[in-house]
Each structure stands twice: as structure tokens, then as C-alpha cells.
Coordinates of C-alpha atoms in Angstrom, one line a residue:
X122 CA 1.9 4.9 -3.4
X123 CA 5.2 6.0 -5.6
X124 CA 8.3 5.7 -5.8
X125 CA 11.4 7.9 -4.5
X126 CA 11.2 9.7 -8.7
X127 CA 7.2 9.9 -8.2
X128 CA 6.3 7.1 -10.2
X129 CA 3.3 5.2 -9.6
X130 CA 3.5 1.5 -7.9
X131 CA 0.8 -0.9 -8.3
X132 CA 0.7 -4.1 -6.4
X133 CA 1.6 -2.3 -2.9
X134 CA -0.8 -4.1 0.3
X135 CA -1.8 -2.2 3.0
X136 CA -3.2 -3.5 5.9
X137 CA -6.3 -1.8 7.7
X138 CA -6.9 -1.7 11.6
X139 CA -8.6 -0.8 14.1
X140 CA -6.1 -0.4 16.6
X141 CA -2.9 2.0 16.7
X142 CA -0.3 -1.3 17.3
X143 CA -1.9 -2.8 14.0
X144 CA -2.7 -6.0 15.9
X145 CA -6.7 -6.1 15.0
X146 CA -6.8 -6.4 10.8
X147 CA -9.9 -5.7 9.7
X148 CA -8.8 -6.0 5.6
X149 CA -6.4 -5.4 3.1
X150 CA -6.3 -2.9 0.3
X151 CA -4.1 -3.6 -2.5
X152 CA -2.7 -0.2 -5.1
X153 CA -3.8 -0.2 -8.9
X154 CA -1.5 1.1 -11.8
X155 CA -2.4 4.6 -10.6
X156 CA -0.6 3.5 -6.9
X157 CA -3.8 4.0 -5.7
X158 CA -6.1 2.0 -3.0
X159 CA -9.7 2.8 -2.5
X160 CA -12.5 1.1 -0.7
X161 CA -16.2 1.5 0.4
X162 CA -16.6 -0.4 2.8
X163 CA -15.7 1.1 5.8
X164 CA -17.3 3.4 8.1
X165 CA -15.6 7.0 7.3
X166 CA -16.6 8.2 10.6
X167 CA -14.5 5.8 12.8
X168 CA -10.5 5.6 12.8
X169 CA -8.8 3.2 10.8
X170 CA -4.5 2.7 10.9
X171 CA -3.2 1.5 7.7
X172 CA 0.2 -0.3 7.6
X173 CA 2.3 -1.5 4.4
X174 CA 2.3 -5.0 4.1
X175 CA 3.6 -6.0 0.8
X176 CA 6.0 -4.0 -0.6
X177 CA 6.0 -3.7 -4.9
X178 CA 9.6 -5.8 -5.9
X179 CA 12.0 -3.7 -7.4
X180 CA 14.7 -4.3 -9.4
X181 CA 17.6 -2.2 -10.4
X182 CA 19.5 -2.8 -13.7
X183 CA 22.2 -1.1 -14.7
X184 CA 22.7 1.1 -18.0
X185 CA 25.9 0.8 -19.4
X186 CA 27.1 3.3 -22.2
X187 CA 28.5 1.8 -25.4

């Protein structure tokens, strides 16, 4: 997961499910400071939806010129 400039974003959730409505969660996978997710422990033969969850807060400061 990144931002909109490509940077990395840890902290991200991501459900996973069994079904396409995202009703049945099976677990969670949460991004590292790489924005990355990984798991092994589920079956890579079988479909699985993933849907955010928890999004990374972001806050925007503004840079004023002196």
C-alpha cells in the first residue's frame, strides 16, 4: 500500500474473506514499513477478497516560506 506520491504506508488493515460482499472474515492482515502484507496461512489455491479496513491517518501540514 502507498500513497498518491508512491510512498510506502505501514499500519494499513485489510480484511480477508471468503465471500465477494466481504460479509464472511476469515482474518486481518496489517502493512509493515514496506506497505506491505503477507501471510501463510491461507490456502493459495482457493479465492480470497481482501477489503481495507483501517486506513493509515494522515496529516497534512503546511510549509510556509520565510
Amino acid at each position: 500500500k502507498a500513497d498518491e506520491f508512491g510512498n510506502p504506508l505501514s499500519g494499513v488493515t485489510f480484511g480477508i474473506y471468503s465471500d465477494a460482499a466481504c460479509k464472511k472474515q476469515l482474518g486481518t492482515m496489517t502493512t509493515n514499513e514496506l506497505g506491505v502484507a503477507t501471510s501463510d496461512k491461507y490456502d493459495c489455491t482457493k479465492t480470497y477478497y481482501i477489503k481495507e479496513t483501517k486506513a493509515q491517518r494522515t496529516i497534512s501540514i503546511p510549509v510556509l516560506s520565510t
